[in-house]
CSV table of C-alpha atoms in Angstrom, one decimal:
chain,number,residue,atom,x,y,z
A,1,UNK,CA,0.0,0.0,0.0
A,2,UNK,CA,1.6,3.3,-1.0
A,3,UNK,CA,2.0,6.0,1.8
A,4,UNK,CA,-0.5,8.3,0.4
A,5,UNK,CA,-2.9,5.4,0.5
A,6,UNK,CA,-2.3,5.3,4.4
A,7,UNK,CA,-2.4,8.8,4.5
A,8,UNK,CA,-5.9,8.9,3.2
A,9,UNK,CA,-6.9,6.1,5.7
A,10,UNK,CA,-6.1,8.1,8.4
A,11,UNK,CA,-8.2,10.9,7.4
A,12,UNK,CA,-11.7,11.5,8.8
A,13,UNK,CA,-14.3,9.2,6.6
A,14,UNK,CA,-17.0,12.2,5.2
A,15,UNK,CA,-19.6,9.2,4.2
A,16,UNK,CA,-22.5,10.7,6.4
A,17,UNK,CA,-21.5,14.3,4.8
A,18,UNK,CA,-22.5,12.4,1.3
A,19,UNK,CA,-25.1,10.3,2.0
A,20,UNK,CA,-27.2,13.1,4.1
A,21,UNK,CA,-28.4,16.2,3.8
A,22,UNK,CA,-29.5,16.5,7.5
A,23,UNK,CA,-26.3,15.5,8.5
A,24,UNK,CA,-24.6,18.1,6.8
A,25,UNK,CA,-27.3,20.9,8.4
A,26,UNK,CA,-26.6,19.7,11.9
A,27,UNK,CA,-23.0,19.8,11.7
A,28,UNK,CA,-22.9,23.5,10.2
A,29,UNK,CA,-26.1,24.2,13.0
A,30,UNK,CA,-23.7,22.6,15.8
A,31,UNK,CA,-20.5,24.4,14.5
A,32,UNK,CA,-22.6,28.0,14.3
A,33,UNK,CA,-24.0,27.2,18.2
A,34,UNK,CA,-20.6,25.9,19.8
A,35,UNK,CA,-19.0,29.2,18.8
A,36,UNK,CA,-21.8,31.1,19.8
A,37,UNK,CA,-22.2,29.4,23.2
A,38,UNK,CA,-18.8,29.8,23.6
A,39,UNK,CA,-18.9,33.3,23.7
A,40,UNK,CA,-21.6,33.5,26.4
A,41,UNK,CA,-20.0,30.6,28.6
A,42,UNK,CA,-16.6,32.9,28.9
A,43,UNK,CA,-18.6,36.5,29.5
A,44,UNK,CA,-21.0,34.5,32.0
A,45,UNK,CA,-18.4,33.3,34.5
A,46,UNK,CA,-16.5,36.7,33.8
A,47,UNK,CA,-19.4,39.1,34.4
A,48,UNK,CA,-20.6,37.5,37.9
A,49,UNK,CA,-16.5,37.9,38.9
A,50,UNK,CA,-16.7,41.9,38.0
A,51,UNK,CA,-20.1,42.0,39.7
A,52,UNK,CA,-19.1,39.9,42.9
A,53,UNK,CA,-15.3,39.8,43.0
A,54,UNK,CA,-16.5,36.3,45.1
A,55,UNK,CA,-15.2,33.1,43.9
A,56,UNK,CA,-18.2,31.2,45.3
A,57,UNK,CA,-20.6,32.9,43.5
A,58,UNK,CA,-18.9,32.3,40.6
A,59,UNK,CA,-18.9,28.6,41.4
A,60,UNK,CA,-22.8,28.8,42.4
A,61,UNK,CA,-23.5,28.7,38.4
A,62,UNK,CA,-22.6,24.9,38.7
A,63,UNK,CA,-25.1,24.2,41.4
A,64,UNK,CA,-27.6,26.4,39.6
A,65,UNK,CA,-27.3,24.4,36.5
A,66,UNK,CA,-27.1,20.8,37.7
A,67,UNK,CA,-30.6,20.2,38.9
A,68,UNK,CA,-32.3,21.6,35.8
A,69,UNK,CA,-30.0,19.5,33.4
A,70,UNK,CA,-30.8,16.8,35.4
A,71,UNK,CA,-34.6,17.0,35.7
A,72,UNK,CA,-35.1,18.1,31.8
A,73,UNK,CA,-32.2,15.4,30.5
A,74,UNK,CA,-34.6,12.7,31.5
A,75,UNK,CA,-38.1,14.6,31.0
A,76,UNK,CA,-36.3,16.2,27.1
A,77,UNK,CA,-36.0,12.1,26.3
A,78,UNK,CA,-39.7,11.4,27.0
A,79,UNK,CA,-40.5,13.8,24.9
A,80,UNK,CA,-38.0,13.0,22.4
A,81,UNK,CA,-39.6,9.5,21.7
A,82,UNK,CA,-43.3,11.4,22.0
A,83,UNK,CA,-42.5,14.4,19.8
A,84,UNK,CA,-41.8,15.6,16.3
A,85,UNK,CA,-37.7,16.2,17.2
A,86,UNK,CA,-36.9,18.1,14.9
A,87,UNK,CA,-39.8,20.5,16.4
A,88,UNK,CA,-38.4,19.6,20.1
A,89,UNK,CA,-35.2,21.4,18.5
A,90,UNK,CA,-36.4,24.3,16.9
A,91,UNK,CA,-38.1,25.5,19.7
A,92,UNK,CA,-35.2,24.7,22.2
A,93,UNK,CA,-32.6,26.5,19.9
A,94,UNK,CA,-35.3,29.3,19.6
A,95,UNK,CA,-36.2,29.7,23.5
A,96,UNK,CA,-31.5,29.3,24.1
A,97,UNK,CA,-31.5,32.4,21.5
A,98,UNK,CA,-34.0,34.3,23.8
A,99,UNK,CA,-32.2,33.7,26.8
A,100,UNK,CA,-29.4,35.2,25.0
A,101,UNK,CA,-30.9,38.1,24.2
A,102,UNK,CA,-32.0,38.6,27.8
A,103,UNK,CA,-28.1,38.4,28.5
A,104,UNK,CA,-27.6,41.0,25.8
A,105,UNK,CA,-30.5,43.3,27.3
A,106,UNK,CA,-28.8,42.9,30.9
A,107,UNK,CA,-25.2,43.8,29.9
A,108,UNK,CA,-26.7,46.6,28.0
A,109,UNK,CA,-27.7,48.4,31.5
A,110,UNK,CA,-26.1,51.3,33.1
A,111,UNK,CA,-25.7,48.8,36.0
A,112,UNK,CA,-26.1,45.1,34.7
A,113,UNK,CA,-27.9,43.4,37.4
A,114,UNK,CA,-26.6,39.9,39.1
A,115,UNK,CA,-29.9,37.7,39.6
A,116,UNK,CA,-30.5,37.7,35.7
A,117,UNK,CA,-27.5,36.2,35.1
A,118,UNK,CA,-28.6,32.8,37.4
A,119,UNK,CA,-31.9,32.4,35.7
A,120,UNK,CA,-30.4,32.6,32.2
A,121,UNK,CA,-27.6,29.7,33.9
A,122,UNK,CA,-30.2,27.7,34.9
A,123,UNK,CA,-33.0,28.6,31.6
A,124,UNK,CA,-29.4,27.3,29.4
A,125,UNK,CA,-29.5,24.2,31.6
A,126,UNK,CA,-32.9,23.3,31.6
A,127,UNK,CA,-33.7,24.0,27.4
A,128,UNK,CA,-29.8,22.1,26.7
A,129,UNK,CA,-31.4,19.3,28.8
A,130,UNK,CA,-34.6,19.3,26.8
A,131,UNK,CA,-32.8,19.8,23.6
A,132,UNK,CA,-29.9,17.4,24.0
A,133,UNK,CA,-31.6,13.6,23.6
A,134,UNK,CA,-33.3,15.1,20.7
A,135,UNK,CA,-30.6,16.1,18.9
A,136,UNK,CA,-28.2,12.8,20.0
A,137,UNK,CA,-31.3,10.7,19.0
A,138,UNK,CA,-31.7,12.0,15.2
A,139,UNK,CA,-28.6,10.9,14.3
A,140,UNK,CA,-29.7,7.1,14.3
A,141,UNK,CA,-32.6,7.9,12.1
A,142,UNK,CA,-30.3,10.4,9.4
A,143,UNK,CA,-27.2,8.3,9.3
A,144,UNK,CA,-26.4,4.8,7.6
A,145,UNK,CA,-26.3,2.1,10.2
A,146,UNK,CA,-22.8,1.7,8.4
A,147,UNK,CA,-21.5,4.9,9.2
A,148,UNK,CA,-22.3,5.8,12.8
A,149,UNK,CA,-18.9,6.0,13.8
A,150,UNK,CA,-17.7,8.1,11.1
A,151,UNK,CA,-20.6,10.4,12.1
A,152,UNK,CA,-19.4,10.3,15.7
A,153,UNK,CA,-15.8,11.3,14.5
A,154,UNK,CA,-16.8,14.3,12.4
A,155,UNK,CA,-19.1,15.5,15.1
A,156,UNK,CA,-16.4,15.5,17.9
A,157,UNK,CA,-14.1,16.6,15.6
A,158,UNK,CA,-16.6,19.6,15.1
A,159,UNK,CA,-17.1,20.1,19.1
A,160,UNK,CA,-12.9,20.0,19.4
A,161,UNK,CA,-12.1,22.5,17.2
A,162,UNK,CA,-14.8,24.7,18.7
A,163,UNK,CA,-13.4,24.1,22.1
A,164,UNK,CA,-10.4,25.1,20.9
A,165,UNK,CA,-10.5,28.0,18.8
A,166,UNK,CA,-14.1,29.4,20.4
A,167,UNK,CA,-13.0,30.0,24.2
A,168,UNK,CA,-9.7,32.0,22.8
A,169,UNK,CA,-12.1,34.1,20.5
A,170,UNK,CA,-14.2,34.8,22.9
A,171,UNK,CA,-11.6,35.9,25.5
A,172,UNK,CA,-10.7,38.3,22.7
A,173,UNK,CA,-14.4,39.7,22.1
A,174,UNK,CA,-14.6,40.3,26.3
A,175,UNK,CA,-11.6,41.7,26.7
A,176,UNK,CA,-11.5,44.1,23.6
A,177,UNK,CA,-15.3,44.8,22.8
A,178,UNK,CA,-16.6,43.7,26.6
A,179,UNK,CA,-19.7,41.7,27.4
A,180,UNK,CA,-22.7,43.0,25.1
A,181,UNK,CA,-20.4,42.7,22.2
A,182,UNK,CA,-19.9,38.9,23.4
A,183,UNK,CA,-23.8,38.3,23.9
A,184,UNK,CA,-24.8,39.7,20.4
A,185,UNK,CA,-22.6,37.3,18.9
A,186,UNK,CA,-24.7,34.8,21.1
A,187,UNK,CA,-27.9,35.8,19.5
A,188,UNK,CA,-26.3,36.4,16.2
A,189,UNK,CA,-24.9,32.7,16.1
A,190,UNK,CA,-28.7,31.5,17.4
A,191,UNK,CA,-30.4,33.7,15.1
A,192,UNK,CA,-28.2,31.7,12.1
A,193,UNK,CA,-28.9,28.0,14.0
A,194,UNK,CA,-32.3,28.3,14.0
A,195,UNK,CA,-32.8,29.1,10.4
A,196,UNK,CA,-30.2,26.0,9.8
A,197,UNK,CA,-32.7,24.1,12.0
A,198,UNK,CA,-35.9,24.6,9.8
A,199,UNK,CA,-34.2,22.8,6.8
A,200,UNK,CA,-34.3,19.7,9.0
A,201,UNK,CA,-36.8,17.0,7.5
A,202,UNK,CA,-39.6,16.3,9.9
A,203,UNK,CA,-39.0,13.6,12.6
A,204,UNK,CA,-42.1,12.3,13.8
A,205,UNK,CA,-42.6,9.8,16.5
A,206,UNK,CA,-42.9,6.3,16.1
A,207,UNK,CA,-45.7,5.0,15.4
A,208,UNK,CA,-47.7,4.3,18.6
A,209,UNK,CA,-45.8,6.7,21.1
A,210,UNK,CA,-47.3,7.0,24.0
A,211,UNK,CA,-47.3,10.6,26.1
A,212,UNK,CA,-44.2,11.5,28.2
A,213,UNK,CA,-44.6,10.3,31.6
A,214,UNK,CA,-42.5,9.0,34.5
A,215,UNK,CA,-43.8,5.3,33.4
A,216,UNK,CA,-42.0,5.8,30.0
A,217,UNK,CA,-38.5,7.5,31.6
A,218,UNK,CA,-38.3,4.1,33.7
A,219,UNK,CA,-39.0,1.6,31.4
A,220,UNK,CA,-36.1,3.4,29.4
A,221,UNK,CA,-34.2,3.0,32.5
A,222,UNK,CA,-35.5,-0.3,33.0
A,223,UNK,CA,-34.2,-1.4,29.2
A,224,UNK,CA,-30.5,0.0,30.0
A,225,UNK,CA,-30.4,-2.3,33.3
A,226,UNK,CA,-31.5,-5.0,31.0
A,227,UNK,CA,-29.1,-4.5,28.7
A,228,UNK,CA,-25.2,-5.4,30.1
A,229,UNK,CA,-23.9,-3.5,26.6
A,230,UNK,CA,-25.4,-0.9,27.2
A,231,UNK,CA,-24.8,-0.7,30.9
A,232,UNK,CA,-21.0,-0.7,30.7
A,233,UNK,CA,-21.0,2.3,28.5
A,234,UNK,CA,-22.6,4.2,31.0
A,235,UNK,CA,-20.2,2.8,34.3
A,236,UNK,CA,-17.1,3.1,32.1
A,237,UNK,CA,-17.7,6.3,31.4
A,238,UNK,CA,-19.1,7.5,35.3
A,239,UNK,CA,-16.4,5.8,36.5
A,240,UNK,CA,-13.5,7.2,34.6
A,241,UNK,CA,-15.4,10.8,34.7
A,242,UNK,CA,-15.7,10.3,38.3
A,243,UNK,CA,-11.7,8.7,39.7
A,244,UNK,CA,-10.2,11.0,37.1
A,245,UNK,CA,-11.7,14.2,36.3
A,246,UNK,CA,-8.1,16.3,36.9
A,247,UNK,CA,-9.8,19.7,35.8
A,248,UNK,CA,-10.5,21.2,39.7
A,249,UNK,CA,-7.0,20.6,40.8
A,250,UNK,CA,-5.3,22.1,37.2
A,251,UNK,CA,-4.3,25.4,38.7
A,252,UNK,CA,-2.6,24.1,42.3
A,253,UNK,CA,-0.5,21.5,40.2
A,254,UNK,CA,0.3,24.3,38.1
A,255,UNK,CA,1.4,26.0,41.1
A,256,UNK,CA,3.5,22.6,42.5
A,257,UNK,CA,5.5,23.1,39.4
A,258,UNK,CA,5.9,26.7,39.1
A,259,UNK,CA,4.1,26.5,35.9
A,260,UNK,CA,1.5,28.9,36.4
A,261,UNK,CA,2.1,30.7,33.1
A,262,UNK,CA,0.7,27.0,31.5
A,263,UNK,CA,-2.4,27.0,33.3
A,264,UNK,CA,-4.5,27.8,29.8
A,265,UNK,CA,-2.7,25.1,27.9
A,266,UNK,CA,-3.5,21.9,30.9
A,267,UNK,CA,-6.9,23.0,30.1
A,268,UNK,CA,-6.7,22.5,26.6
A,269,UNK,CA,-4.4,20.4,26.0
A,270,UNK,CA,-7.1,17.5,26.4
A,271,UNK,CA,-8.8,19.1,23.3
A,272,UNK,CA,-5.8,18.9,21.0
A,273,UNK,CA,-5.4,15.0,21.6
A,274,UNK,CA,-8.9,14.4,21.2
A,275,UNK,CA,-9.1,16.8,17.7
A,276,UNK,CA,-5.6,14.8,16.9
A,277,UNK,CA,-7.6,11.8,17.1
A,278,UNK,CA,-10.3,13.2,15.5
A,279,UNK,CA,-8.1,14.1,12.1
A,280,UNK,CA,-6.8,10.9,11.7
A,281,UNK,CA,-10.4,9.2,12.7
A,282,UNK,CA,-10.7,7.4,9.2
A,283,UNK,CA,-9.5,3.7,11.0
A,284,UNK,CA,-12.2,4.2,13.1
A,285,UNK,CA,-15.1,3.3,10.6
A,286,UNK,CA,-13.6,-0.3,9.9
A,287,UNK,CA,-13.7,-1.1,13.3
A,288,UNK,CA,-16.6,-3.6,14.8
A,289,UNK,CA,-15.8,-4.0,17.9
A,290,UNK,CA,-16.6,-1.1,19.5
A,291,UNK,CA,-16.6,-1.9,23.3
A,292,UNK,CA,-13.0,-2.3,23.0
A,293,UNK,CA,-13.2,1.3,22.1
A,294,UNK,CA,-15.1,2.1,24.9
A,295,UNK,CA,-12.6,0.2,27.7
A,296,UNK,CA,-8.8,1.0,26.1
A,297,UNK,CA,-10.1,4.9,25.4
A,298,UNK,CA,-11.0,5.1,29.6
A,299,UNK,CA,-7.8,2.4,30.5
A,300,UNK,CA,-5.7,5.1,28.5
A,301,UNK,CA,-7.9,8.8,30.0
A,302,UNK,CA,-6.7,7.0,33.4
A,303,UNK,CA,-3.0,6.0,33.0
A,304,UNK,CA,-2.8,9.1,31.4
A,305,UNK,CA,-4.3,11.5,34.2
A,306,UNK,CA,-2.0,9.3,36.4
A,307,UNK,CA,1.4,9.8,34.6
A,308,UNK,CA,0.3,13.7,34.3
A,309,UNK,CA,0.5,13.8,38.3
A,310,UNK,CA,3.2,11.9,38.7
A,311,UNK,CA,5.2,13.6,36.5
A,312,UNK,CA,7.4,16.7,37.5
A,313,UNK,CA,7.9,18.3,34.3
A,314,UNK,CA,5.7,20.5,32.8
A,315,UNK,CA,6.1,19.3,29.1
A,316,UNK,CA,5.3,15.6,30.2
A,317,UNK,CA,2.3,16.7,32.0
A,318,UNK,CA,1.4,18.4,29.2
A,319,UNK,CA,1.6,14.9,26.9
A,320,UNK,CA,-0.5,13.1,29.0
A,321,UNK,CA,-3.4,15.4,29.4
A,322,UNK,CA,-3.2,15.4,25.3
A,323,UNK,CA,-3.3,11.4,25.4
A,324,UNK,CA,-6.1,11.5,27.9
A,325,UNK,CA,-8.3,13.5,25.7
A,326,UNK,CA,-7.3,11.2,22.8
A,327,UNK,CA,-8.5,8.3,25.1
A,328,UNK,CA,-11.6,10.0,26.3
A,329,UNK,CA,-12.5,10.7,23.1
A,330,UNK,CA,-12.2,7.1,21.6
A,331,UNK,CA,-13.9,6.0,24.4
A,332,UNK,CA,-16.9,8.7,23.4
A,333,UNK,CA,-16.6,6.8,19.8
A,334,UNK,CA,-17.3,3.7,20.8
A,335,UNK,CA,-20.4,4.8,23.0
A,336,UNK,CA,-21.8,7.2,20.8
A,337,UNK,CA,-21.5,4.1,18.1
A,338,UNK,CA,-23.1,1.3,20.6
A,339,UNK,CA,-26.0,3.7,21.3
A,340,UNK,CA,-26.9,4.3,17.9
A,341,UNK,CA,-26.5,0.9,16.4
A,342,UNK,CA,-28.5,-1.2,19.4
A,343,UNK,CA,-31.0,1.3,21.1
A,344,UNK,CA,-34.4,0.6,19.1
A,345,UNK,CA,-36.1,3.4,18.2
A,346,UNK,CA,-39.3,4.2,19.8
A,347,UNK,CA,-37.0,4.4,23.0
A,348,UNK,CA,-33.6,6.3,21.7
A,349,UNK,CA,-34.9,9.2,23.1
A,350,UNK,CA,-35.5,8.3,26.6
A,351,UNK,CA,-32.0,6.6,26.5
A,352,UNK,CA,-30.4,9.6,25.3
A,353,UNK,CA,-31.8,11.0,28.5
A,354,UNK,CA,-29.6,8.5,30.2
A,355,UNK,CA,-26.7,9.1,28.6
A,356,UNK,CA,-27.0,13.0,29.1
A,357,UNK,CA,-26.9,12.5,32.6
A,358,UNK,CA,-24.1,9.5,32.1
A,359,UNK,CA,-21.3,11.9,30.7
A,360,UNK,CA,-22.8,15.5,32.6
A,361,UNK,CA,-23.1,14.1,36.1
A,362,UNK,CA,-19.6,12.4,36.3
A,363,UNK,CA,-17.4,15.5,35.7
A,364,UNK,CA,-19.4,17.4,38.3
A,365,UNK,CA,-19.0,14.4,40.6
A,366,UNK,CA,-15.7,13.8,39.4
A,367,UNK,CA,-14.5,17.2,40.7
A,368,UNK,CA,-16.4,16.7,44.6
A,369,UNK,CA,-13.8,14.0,44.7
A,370,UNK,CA,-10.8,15.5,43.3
A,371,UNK,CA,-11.3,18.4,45.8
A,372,UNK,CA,-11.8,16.4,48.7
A,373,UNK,CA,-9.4,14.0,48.0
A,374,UNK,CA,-6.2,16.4,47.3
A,375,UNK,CA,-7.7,18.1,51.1
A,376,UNK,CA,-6.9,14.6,52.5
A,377,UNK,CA,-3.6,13.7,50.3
A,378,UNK,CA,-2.2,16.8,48.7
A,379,UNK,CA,-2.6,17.9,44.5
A,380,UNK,CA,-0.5,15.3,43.4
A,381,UNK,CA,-1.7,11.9,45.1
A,382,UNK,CA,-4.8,13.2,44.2
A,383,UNK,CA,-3.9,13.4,40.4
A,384,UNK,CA,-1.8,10.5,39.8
A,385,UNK,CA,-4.8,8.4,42.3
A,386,UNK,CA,-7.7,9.5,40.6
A,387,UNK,CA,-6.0,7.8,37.4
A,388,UNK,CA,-4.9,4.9,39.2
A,389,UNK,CA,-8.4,4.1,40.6
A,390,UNK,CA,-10.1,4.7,36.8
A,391,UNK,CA,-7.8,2.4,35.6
A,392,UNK,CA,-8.6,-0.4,38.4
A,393,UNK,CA,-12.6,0.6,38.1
A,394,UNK,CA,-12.5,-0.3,34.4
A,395,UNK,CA,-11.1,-3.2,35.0
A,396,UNK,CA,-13.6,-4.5,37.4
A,397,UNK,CA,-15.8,-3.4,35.3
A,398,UNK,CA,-14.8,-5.6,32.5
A,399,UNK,CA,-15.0,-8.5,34.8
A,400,UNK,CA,-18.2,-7.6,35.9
A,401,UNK,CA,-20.3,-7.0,32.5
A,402,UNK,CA,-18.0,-9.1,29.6
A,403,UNK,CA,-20.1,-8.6,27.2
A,404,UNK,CA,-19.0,-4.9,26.9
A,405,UNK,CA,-15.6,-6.2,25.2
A,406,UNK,CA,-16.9,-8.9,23.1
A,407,UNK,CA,-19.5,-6.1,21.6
A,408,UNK,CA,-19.2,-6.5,17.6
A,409,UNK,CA,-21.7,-4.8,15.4
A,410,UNK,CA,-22.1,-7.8,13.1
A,411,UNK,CA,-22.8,-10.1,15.6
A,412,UNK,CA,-24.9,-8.4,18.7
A,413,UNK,CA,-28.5,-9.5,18.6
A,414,UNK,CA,-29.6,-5.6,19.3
A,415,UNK,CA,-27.5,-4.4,16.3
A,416,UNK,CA,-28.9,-6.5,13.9
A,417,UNK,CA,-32.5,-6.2,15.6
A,418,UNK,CA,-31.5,-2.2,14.8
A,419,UNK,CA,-30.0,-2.5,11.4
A,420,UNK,CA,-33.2,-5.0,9.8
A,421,UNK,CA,-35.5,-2.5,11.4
A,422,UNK,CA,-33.7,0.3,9.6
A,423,UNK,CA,-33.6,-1.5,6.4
A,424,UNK,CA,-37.0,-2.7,6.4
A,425,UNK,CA,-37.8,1.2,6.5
A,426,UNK,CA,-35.9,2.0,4.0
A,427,UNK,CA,-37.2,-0.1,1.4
A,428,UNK,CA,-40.7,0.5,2.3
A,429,UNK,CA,-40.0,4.2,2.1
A,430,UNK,CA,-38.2,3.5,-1.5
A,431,UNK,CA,-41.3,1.5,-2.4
A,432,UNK,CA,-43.2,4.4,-1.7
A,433,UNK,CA,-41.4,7.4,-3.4
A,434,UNK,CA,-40.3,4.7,-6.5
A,435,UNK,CA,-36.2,4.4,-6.0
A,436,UNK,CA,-33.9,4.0,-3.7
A,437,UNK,CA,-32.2,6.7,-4.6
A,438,UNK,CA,-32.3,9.9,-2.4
A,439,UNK,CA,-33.8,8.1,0.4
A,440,UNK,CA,-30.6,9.6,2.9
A,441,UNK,CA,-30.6,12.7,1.0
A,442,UNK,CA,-34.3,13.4,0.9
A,443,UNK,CA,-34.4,13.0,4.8
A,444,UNK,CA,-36.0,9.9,5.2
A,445,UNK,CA,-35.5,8.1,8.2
A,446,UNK,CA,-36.4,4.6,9.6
């Protein structure tokens, strides 16, 4: 094989970008509202510091928001399997603009008031909650079975460089052009994803969904238990999230090593592995055995975490937090893959509730126990522990739930339940509309 052939391997596979249209709207729609959010998550934290000069009511916005993403996660995947979802999104993306706007109307004051700035924290929480299963669940309907992991690349890859490049932009529009300017840019970028938003094809319910209700959130719970695939995505990823979330104690290892001046890049330096991964991603879509993606990606996030607090130069720690992120975000892969290939359809959206709360809950947990365990043993033990521990709970929780590692697409009885399903659609839809062709593009979905 000649070396450009390798080359062209390694780069990301753009199937789902050719074989559908609503693909291809949702990843400009999701590029548009990352940099846009981006903007107001940097003023937010910034504005309550000038107002307060109190570092506790800065860190009030994370208790503000937990509850509502909590609550609305699982209530926004009820609604999600009872619901039109592209509808469920439009109005979401519509009612995030407004609250943006109400951020742009409060910064506009002589005296920008303080309590505003909580209820707009806690509005973003509750509509993101709403929004998020909706949007995670469409993917199974808009993508080929085929090429879920290639869609799960390209949309990570999308979130990374926004992670990137949108925080140091936005630090730029604060500092130099202050908080309105950074607030219109919000509504500006909501403004533009909404109107992305009504080119979506209709999504309508399956046939027979019943009304949200607490009944339908817990048989979608009650599925998941069922399910020991399914289950290991979600205690892989608490328990890595949870043991080795290093982000709290980032500035007092900076600190230890008299490296305060690389404080910015240990908090991205996680991106840049994961959006490394993400370039050379195209190996990814000829893999079927997806659970291993899911176990090495949080076996790596926690040796990685670990060698990052055991080491005592700056450069090293630096390498392992970019390997961590490269882990984390295979491990995403192979989760985001599982979910969409097994989860059957009249309840994706009530498991994308789960899984909302499955990667949101653990980093907030995960920094409890970073904090209260460098009180007990110092920054360090804390970092290279936390790893440690991820690594051993991964492990255990191989043991426990096997099936997790012997997950293969072709073989799993849910996959192939998922992919017939899908198939069957499809050719009834063809029937219908006389070809095959355009079904993907025309936004047809099983």
């Amino acid at each position: 094989m000649s070396t450009a052939r390798r080359l062209s391997n390694l780069l990301p596979d753009l199937s789902p970008w050719r074989s559908s249209r609503d693909f291809r709207t949702l990843f400009f729609q999701g590029a548009v509202t990352f940099f846009g959010s981006f903007m107001a998550m940097i003023a937010l934290p910034l504005q309550i510091k000038e107002l307060t000069g109190s570092p506790l009511a800065v860190g009030a916005m994370g208790a503000v928001e937990l509850v509502p993403l909590v609550v609305f996660g699982l209530y926004g995947g009820a609604l999600a399997d009872a619901l039109d979802r592209r509808r469920l999104i439009l109005l979401s993306e519509a009612g995030l603009g407004l609250l943006a706007l109400l951020l742009l109307v409060n910064a506009l004051l002589p005296d920008p008031l303080l309590w505003p700035l909580y209820v707009v924290a806690a509005g973003v929480s509750a509509l993101s909650g709403l929004q998020r299963p909706a949007l995670d669940s469409l993917l199974a309907r808009i993508v080929p079975h085929e090429q879920m992991t290639a869609a799960a690349a390209l949309n990570a890859l999308r979130y990374q460089i926004g992670a990137i490049a949108g925080p140091a932009l936005a630090g730029l529009v604060v500092a130099y052009a202050g908080y309105a300017a950074a607030y219109a840019v919000t509504v500006v970028g909501f403004a533009v994803s909404v109107a992305l938003c009504t080119r979506l094809a209709p999504a309508p319910p399956a046939p027979g969904a019943e009304r949200p209700s607490l009944r339908g959130i817990a048989e979608g719970a009650r599925y998941a238990w069922s399910r020991p695939v399914l289950l290991g995505t979600y205690a892989v990823d608490l328990a890595a999230m949870f043991f080795a979330f290093p982000h709290t104690l980032f500035p007092f290892l900076a600190d230890e090593l008299d490296a305060v001046w690389a404080l910015g890049l240990m908090y991205s330096a996680g991106a840049v592995g994961s959006l490394l991964l993400g370039v050379t991603s195209g190996w990814t879509s000829r893999v079927r055995r997806h659970g291993l993606f899911v176990v090495c990606g949080a076996a790596v996030w926690g040796a990685a975490v670990a060698g990052a607090g055991w080491s005592t130069d700056i450069r090293v720690v630096l390498l392992c937090l970019a390997v961590a992120g490269a882990g984390d975000m295979l491990s995403g892969l192979g989760r985001a893959t599982i979910w969409n290939q097994t989860i059957p359809e009249e309840l994706r959206g009530r498991l994308a509730g789960i899984e909302v709360l499955s990667y949101s809950v653990g980093p907030q947990l995960g920094q409890v126990r970073a904090g209260t365990m460098a009180g007990w043993t110092g920054t360090r033990p804390a970092f290279w522990g936390g790893g440690l521990l991820c690594v051993g709970a991964v492990a255990a929780l191989c043991a426990l739930l096997p099936a997790l590692l012997t997950y293969d697409s072709r073989t799993d009885r849910d996959a192939r339940r998922r992919r017939e399903a899908r198939e069957a659609a499809e050719a009834e839809v063809a029937e219908e509309t006389g070809g095959a062709a355009g079904a993907y593009e025309s936004g047809t979905r099983a």
